[in-house]
PDB file of C-alpha atoms (C1' of nucleotides) in Angstrom:
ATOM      1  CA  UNK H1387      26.136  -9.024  -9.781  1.00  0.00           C
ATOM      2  CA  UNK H1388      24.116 -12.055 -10.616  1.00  0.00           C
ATOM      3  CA  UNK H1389      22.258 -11.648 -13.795  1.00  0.00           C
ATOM      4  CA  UNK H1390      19.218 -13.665 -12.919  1.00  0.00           C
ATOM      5  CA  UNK H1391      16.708 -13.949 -15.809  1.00  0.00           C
ATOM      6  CA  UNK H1392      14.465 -11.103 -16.298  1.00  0.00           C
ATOM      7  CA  UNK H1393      11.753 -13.117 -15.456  1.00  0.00           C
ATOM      8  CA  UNK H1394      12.785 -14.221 -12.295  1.00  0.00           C
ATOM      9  CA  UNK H1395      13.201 -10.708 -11.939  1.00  0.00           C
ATOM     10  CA  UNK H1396      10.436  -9.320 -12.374  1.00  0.00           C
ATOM     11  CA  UNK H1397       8.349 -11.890  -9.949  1.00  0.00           C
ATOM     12  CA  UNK H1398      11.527 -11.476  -7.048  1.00  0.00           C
ATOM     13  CA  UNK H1399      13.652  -8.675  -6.939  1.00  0.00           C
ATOM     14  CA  UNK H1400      11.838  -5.630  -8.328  1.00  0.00           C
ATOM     15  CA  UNK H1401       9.697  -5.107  -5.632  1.00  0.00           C
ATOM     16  CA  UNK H1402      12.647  -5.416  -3.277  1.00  0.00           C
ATOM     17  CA  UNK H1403      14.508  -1.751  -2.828  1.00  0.00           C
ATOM     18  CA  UNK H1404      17.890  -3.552  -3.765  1.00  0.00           C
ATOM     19  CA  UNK H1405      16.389  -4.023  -7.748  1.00  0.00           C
ATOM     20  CA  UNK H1406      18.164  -2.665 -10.357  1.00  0.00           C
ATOM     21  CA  UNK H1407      14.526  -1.778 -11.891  1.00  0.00           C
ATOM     22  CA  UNK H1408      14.164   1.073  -8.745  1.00  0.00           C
ATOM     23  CA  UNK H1409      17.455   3.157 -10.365  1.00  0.00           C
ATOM     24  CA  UNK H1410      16.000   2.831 -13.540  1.00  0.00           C
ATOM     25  CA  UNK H1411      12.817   4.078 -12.706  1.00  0.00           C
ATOM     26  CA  UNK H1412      14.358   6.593 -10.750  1.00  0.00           C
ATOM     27  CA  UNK H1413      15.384   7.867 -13.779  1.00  0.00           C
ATOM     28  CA  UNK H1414      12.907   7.870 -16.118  1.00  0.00           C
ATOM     29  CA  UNK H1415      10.800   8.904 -13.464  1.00  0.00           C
ATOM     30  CA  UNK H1416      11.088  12.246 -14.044  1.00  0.00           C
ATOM     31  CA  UNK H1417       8.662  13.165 -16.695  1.00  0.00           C
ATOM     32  CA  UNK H1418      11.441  15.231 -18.171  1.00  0.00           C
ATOM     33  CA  UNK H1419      14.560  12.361 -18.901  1.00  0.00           C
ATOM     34  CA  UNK H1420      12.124  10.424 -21.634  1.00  0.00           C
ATOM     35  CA  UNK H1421      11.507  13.819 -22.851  1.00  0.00           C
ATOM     36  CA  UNK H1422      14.971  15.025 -23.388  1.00  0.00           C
ATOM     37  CA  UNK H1423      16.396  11.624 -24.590  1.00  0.00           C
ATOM     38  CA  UNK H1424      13.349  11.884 -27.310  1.00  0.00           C
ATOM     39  CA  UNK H1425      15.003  15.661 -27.869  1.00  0.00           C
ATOM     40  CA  UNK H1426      18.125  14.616 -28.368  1.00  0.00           C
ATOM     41  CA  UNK H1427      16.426  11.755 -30.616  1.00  0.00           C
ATOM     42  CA  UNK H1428      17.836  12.056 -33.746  1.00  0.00           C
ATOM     43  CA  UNK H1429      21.190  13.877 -32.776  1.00  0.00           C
ATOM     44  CA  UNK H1430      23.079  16.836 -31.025  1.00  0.00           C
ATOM     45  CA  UNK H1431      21.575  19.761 -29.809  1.00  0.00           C
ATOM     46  CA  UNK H1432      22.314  23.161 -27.643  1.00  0.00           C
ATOM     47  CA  UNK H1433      20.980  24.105 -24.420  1.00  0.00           C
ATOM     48  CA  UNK H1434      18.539  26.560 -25.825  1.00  0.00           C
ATOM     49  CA  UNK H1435      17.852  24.115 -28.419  1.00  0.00           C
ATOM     50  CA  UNK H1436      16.646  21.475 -25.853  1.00  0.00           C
ATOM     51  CA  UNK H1437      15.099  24.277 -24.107  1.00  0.00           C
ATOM     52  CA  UNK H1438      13.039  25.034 -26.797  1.00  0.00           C
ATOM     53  CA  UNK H1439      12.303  21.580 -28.181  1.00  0.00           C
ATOM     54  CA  UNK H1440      11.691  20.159 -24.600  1.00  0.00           C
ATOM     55  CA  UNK H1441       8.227  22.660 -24.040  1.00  0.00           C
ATOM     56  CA  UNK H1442       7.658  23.613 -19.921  1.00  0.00           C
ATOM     57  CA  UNK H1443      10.961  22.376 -18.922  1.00  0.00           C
ATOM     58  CA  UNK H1444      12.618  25.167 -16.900  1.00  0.00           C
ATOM     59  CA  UNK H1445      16.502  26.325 -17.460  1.00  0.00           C
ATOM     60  CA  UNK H1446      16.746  24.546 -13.890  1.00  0.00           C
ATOM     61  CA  UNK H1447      15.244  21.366 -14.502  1.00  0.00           C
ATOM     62  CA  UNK H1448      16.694  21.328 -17.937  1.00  0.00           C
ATOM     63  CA  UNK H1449      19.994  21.472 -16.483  1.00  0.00           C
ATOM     64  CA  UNK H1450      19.362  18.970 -13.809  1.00  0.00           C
ATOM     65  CA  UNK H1451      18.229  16.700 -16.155  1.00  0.00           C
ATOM     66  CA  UNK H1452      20.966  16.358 -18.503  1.00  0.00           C
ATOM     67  CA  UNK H1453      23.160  16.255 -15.214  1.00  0.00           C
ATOM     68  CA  UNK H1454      21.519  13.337 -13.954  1.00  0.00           C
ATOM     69  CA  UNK H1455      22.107  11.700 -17.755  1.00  0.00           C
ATOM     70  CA  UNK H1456      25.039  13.110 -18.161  1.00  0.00           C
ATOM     71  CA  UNK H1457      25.931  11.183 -14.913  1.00  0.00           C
ATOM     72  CA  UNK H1458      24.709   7.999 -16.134  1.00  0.00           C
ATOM     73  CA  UNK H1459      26.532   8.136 -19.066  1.00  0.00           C
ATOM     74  CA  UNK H1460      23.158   8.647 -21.326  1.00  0.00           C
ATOM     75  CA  UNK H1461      24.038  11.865 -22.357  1.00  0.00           C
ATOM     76  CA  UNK H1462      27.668  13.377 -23.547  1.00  0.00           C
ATOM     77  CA  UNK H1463      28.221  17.106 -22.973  1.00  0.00           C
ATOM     78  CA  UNK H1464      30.263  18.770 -25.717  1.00  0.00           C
ATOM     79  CA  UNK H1465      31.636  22.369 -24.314  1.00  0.00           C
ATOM     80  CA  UNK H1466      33.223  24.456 -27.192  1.00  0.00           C
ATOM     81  CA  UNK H1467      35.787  27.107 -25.978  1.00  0.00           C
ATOM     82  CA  UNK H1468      34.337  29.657 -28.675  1.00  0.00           C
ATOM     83  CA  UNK H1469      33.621  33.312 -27.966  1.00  0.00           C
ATOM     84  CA  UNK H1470      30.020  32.969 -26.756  1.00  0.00           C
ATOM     85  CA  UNK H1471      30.167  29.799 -25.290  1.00  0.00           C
ATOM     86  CA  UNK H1472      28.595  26.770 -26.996  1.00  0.00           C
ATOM     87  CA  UNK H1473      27.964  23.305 -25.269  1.00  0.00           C
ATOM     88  CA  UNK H1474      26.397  20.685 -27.100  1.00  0.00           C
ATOM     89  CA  UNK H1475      24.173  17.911 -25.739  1.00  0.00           C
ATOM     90  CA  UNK H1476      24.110  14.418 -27.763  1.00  0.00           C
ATOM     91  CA  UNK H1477      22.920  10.954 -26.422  1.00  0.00           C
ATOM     92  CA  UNK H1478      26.097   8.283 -25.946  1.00  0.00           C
ATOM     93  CA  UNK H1479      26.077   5.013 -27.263  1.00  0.00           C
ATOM     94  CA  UNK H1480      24.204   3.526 -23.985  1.00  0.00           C
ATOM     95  CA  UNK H1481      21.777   6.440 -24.719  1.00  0.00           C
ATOM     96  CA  UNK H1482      21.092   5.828 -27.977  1.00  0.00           C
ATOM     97  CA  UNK H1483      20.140   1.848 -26.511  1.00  0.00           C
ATOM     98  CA  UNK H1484      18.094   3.486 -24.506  1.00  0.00           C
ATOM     99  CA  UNK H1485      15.281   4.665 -27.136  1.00  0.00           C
ATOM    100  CA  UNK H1486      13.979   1.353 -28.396  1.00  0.00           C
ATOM    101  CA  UNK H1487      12.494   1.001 -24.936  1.00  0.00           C
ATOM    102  CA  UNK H1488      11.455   4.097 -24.868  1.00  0.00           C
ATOM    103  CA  UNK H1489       9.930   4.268 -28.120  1.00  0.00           C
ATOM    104  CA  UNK H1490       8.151   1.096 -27.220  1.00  0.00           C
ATOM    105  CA  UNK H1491       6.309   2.887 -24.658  1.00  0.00           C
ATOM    106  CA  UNK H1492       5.679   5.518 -26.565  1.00  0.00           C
ATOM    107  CA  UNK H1493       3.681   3.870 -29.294  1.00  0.00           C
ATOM    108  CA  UNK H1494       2.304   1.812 -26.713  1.00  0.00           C
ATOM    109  CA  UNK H1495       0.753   5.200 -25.354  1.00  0.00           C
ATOM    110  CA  UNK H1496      -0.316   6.067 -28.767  1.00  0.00           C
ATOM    111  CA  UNK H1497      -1.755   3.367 -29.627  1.00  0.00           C
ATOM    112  CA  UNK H1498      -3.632   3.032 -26.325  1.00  0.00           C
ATOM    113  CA  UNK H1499      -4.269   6.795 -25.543  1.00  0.00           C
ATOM    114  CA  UNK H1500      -7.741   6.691 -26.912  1.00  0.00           C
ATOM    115  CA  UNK H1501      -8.438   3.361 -24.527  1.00  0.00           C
ATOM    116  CA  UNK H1502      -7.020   5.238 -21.642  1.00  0.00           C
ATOM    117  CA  UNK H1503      -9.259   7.866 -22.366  1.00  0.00           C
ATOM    118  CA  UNK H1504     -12.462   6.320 -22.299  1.00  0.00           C
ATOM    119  CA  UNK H1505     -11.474   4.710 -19.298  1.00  0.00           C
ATOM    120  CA  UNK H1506     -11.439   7.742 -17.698  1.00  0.00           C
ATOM    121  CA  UNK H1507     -13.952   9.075 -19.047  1.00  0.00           C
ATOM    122  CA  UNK H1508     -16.427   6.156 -17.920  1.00  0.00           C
ATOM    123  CA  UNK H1509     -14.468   5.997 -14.409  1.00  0.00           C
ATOM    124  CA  UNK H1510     -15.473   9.077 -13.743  1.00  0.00           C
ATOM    125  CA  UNK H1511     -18.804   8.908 -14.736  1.00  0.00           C
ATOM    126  CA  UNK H1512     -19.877   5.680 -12.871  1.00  0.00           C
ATOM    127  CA  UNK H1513     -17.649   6.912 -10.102  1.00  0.00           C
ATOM    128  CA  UNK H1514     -18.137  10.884  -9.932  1.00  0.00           C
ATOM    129  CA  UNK H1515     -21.871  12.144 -10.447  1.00  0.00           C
ATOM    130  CA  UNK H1516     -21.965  15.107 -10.653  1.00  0.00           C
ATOM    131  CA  UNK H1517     -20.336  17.774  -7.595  1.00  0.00           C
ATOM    132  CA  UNK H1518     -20.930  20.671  -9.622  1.00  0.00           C
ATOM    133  CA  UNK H1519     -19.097  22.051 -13.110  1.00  0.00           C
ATOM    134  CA  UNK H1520     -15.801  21.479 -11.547  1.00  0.00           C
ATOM    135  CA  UNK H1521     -14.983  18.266 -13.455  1.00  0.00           C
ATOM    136  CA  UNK H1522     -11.404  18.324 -14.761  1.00  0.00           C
ATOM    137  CA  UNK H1523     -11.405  17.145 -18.246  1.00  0.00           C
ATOM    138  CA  UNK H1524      -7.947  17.570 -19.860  1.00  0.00           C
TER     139      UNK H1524
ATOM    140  CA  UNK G 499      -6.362  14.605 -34.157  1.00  0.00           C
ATOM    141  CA  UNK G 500      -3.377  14.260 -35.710  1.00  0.00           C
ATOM    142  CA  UNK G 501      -2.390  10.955 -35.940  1.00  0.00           C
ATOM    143  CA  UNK G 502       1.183  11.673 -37.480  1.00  0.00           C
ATOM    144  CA  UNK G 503       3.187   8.610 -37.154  1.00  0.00           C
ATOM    145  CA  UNK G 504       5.423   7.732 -34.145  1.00  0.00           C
ATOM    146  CA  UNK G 505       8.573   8.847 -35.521  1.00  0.00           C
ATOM    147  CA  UNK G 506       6.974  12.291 -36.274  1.00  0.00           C
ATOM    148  CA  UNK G 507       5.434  12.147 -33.100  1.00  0.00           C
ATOM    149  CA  UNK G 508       8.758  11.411 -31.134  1.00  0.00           C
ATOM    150  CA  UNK G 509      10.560  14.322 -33.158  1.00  0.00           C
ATOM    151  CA  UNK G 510       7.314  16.786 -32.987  1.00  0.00           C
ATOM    152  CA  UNK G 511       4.362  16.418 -30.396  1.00  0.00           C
ATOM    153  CA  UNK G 512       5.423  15.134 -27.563  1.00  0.00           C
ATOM    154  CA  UNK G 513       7.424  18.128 -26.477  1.00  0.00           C
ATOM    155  CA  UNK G 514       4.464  20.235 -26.415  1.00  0.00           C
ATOM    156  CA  UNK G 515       2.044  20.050 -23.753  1.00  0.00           C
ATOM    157  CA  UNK G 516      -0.762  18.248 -25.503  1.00  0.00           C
ATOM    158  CA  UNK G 517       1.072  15.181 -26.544  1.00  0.00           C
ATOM    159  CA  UNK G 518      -0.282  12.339 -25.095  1.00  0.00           C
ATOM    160  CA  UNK G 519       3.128  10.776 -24.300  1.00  0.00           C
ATOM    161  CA  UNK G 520       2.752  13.270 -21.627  1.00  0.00           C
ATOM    162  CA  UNK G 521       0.025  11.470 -19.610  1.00  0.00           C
ATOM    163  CA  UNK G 522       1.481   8.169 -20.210  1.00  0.00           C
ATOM    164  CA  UNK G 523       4.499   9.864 -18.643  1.00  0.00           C
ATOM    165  CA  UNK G 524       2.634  10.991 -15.842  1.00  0.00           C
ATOM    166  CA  UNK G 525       1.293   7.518 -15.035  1.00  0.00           C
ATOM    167  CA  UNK G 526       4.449   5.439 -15.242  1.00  0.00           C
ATOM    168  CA  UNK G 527       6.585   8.641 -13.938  1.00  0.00           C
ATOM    169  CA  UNK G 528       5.129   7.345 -10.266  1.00  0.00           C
ATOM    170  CA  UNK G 529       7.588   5.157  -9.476  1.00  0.00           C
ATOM    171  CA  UNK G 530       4.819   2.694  -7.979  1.00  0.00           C
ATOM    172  CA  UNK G 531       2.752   2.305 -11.190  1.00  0.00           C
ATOM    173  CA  UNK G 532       5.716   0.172 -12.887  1.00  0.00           C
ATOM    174  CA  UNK G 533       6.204  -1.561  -9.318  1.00  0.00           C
ATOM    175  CA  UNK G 534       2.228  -2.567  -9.393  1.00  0.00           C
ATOM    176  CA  UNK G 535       2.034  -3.724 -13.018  1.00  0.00           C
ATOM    177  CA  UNK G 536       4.888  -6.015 -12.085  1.00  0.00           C
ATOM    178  CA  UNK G 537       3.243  -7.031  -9.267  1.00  0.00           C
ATOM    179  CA  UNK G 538       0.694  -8.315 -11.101  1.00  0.00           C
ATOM    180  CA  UNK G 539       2.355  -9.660 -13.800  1.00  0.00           C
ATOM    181  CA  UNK G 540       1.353 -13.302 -13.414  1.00  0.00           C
ATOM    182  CA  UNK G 541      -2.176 -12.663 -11.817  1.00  0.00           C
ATOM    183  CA  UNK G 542      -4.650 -11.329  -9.506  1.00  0.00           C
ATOM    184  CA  UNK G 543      -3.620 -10.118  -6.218  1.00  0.00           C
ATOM    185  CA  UNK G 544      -5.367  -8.838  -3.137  1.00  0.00           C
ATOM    186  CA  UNK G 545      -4.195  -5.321  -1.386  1.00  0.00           C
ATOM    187  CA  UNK G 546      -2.559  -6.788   1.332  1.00  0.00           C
ATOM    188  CA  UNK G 547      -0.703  -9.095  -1.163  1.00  0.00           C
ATOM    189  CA  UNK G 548      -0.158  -6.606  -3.040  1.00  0.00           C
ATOM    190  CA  UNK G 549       1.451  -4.575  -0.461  1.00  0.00           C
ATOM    191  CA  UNK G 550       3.604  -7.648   0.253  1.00  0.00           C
ATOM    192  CA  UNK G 551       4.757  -7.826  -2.857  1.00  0.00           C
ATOM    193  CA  UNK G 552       5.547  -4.047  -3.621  1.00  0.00           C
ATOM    194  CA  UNK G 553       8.157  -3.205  -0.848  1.00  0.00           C
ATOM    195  CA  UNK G 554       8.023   0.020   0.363  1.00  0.00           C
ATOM    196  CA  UNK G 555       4.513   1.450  -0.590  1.00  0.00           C
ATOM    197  CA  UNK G 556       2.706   2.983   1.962  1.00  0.00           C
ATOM    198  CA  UNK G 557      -1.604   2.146   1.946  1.00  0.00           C
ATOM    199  CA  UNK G 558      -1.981   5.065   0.778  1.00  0.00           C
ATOM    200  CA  UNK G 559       0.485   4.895  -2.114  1.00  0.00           C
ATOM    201  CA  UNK G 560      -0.737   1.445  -2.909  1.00  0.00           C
ATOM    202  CA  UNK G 561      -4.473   2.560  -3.175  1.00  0.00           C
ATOM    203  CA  UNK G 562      -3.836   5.732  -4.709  1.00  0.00           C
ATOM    204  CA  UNK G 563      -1.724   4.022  -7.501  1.00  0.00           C
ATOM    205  CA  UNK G 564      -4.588   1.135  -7.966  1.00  0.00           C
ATOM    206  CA  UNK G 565      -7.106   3.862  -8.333  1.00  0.00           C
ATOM    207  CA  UNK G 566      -5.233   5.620 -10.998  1.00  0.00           C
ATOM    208  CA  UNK G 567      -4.805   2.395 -12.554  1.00  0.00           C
ATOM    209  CA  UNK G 568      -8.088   1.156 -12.545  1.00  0.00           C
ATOM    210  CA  UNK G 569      -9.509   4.705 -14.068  1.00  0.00           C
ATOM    211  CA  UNK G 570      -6.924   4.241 -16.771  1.00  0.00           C
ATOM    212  CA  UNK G 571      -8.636   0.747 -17.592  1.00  0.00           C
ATOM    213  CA  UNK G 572      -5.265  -0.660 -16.634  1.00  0.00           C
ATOM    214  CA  UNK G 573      -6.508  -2.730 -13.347  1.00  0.00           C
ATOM    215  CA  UNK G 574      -9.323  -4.261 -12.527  1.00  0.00           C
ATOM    216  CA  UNK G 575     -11.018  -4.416  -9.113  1.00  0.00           C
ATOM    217  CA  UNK G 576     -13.101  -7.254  -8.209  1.00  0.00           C
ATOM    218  CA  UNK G 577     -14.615  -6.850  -4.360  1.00  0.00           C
ATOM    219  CA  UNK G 578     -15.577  -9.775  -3.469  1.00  0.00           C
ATOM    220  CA  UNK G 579     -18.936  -9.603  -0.714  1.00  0.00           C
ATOM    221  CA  UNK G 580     -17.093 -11.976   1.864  1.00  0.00           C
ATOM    222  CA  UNK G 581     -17.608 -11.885   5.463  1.00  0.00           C
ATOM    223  CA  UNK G 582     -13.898 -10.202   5.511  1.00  0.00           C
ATOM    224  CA  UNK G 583     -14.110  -8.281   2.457  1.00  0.00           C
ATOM    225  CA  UNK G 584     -12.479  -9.386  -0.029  1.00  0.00           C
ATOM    226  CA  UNK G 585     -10.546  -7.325  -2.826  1.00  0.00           C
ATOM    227  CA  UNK G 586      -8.556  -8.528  -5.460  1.00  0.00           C
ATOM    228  CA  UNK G 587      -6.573  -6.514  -8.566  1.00  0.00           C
ATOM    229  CA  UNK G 588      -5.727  -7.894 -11.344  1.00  0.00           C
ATOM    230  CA  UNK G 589      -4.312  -6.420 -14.849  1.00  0.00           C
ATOM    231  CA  UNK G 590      -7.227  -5.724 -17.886  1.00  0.00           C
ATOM    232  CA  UNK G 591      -6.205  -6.514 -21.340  1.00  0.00           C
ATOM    233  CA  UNK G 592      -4.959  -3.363 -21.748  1.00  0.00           C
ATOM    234  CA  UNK G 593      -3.317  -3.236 -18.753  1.00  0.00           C
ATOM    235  CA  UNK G 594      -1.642  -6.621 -19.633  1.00  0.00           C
ATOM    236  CA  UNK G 595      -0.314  -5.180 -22.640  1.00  0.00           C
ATOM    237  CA  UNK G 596       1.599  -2.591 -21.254  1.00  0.00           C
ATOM    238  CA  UNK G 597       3.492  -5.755 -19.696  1.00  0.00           C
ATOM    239  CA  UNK G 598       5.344  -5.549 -22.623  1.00  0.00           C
ATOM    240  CA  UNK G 599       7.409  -2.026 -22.865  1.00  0.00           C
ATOM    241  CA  UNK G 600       7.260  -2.118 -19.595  1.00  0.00           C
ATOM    242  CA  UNK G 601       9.411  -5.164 -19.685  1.00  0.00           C
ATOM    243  CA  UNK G 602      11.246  -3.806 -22.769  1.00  0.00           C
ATOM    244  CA  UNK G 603      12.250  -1.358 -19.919  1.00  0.00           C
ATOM    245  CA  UNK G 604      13.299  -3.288 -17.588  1.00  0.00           C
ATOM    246  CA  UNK G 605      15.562  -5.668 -19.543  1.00  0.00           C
ATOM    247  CA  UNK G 606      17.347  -2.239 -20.357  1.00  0.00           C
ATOM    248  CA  UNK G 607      17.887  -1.494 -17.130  1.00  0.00           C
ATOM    249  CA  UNK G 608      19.453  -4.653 -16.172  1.00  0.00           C
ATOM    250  CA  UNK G 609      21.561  -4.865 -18.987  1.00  0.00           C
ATOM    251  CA  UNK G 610      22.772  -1.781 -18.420  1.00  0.00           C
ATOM    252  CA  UNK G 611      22.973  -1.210 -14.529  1.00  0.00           C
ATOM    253  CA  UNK G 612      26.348  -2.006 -15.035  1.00  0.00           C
ATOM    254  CA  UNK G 613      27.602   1.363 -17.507  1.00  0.00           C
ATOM    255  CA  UNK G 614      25.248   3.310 -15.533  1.00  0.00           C
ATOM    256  CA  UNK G 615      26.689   2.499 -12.036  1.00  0.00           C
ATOM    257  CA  UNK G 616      29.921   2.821 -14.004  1.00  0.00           C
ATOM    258  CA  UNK G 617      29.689   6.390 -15.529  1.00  0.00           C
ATOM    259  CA  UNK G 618      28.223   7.436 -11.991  1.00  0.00           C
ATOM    260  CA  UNK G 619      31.563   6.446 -10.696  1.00  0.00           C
ATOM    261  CA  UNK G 620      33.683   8.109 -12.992  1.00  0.00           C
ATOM    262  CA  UNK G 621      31.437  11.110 -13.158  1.00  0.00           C
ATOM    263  CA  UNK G 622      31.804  11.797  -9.064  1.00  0.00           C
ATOM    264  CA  UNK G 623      35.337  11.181  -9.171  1.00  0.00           C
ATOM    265  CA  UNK G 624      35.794  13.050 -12.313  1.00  0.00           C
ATOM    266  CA  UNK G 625      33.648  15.694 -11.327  1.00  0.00           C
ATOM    267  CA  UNK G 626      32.983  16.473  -7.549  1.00  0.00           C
ATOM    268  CA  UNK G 627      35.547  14.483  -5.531  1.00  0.00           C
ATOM    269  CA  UNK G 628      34.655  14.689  -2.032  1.00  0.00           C
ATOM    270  CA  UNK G 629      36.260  18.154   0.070  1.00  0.00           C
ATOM    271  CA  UNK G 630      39.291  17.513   2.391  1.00  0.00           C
ATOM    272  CA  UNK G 631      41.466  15.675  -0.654  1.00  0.00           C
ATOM    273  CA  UNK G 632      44.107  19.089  -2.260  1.00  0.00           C
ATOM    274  CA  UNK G 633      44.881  17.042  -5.073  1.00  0.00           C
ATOM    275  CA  UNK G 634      44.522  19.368  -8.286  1.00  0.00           C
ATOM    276  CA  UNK G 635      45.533  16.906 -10.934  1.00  0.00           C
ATOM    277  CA  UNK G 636      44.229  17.271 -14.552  1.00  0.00           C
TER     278      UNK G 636
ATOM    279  C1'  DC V1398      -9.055  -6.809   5.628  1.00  0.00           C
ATOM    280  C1'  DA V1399      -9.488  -2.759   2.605  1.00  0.00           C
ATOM    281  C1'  DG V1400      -9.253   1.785   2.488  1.00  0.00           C
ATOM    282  C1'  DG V1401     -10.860   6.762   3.781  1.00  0.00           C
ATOM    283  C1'  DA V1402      -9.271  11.109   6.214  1.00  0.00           C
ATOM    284  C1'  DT V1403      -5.635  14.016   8.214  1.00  0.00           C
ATOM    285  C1'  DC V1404      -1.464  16.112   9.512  1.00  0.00           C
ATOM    286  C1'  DC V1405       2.930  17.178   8.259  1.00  0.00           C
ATOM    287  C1'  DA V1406       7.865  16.907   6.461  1.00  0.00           C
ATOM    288  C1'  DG V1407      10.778  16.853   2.234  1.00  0.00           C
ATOM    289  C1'  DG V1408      11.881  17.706  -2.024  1.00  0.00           C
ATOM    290  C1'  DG V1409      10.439  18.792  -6.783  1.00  0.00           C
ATOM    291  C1'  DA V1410      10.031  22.629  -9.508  1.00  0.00           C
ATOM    292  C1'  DG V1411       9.431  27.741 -10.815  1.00  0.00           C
ATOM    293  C1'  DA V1412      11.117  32.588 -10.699  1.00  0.00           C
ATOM    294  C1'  DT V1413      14.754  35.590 -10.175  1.00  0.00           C
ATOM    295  C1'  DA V1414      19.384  37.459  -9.986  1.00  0.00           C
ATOM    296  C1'  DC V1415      24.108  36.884 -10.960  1.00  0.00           C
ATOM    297  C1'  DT V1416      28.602  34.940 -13.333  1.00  0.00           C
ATOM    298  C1'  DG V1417      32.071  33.493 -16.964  1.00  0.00           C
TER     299       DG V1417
ATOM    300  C1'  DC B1493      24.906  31.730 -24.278  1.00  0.00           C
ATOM    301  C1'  DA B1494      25.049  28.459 -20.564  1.00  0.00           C
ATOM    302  C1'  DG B1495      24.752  27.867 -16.653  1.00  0.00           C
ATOM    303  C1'  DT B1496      24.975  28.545 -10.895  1.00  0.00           C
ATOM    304  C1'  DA B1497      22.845  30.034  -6.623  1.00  0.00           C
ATOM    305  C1'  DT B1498      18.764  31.067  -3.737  1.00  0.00           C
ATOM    306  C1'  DC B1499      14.242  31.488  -1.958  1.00  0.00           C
ATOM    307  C1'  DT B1500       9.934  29.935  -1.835  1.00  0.00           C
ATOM    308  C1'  DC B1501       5.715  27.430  -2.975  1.00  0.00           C
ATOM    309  C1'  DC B1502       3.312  23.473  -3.358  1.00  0.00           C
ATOM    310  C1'  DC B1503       2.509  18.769  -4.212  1.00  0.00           C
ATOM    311  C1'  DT B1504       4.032  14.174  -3.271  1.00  0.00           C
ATOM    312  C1'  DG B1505       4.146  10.839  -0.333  1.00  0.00           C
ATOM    313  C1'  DG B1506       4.767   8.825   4.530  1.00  0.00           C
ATOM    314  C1'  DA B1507       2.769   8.080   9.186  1.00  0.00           C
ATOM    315  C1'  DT B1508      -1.199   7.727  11.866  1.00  0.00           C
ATOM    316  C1'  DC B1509      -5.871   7.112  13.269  1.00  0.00           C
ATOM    317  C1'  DC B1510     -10.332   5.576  12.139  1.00  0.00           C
ATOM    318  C1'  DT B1511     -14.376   3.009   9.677  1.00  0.00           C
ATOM    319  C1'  DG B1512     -17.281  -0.518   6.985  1.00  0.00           C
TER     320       DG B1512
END
DNA sequence: CAGGATCCAGGGAGATACTG
DNA sequence: CAGTATCTCCCTGGATCCTG
């Protein structure tokens, strides 16, 4: 695979279905991956750890997800043969690369959110008049 | 609002509903949001440029995605009063500086296309090797 | 050319029941 | 406890046709 520069990149390839960018953003695509690597953050943790930690994520998609990571080799599965059986869920070294991009969007989210906001806010406003009480505010 | 810091925020908030990682999430979780920003990277575009550029999005993707964009303050729409109209997108300052995890991003994922395609490999094989084969090994 | 409106298929995602 | 297996619902997103 030719590494070309990431710029060249991101003018060229990305928008072409061959990109490496489309896997990635396969991945993270899935509003729950970002959220399980940031559960698994600052170590190992259980199934009904995650399941806790990661709020609104179903057993199912909670167990598809760490597949899918699992699978990419973000995410090392620890199964110990005890009496009521224990697997443990901790991010692998590639993982672990993987949250300085992540927590660069993060912050950039934070520090943005309130910008976002007021976007919204005057989008829908200039854009929306007024239908009835039905406006969806979050 | 709390405004704990990120690394509280990463181990606390953004698990629960109300963090607002989650709506960041929910814009670049589309995989065409990333696609467009990209798209734009280096300047204004017009739709049907744009839909050059971004292989694979249908109109209606493409003008969805711009629309959720511009609300968020990310893109801005200029229509131009032309005898053909005229539109043409191009990136706000906010918008520009999501550029930058965004790119953090992508540099990831070409530096590591390679483990990931990698541990795929190894993880079928390992894992679910295709039926037909009786070989039991391991 | 830019995009609104529709119809419709596919898969994402939840709830439930069962296994080891 | 840690999943697997279904069934189903619904939204996403594509294809198509139409308008300013």
């Amino acid at each position: 695979m030719v590494t070309t520069e990431a710029e060249t990149v991101l003018r060229g390839s990305p928008y072409r279905a061959d990109c490496p960018t489309r896997h990635i953003l396969d991945r993270i695509g899935d509003r729950w991956t970002v959220l399980i690597v940031g559960a698994l953050w600052d170590g190992s943790a259980r199934f009904s750890e995650l399941r806790r930690r990661v709020e609104g994520v179903s057993q199912k998609m909670l167990t598809q997800t760490l597949r899918g990571l699992e699978r990419d080799g973000l995410v090392r599965r620890t199964v110990h043969p005890e009496v009521p059986v224990r697997v443990e869920y901790a991010l692998t070294e590639a993982g672990r690369t993987l949250r300085e991009p992540l927590r660069a969007l993060q912050e950039w989210s934070i520090a943005h959110l309130g910008d976002v906001s007021a976007a919204q806010e005057a989008y829908d406003h200039a854009n929306r008049p007024p239908l009835d009480s039905t406006d969806r505010d979050e």
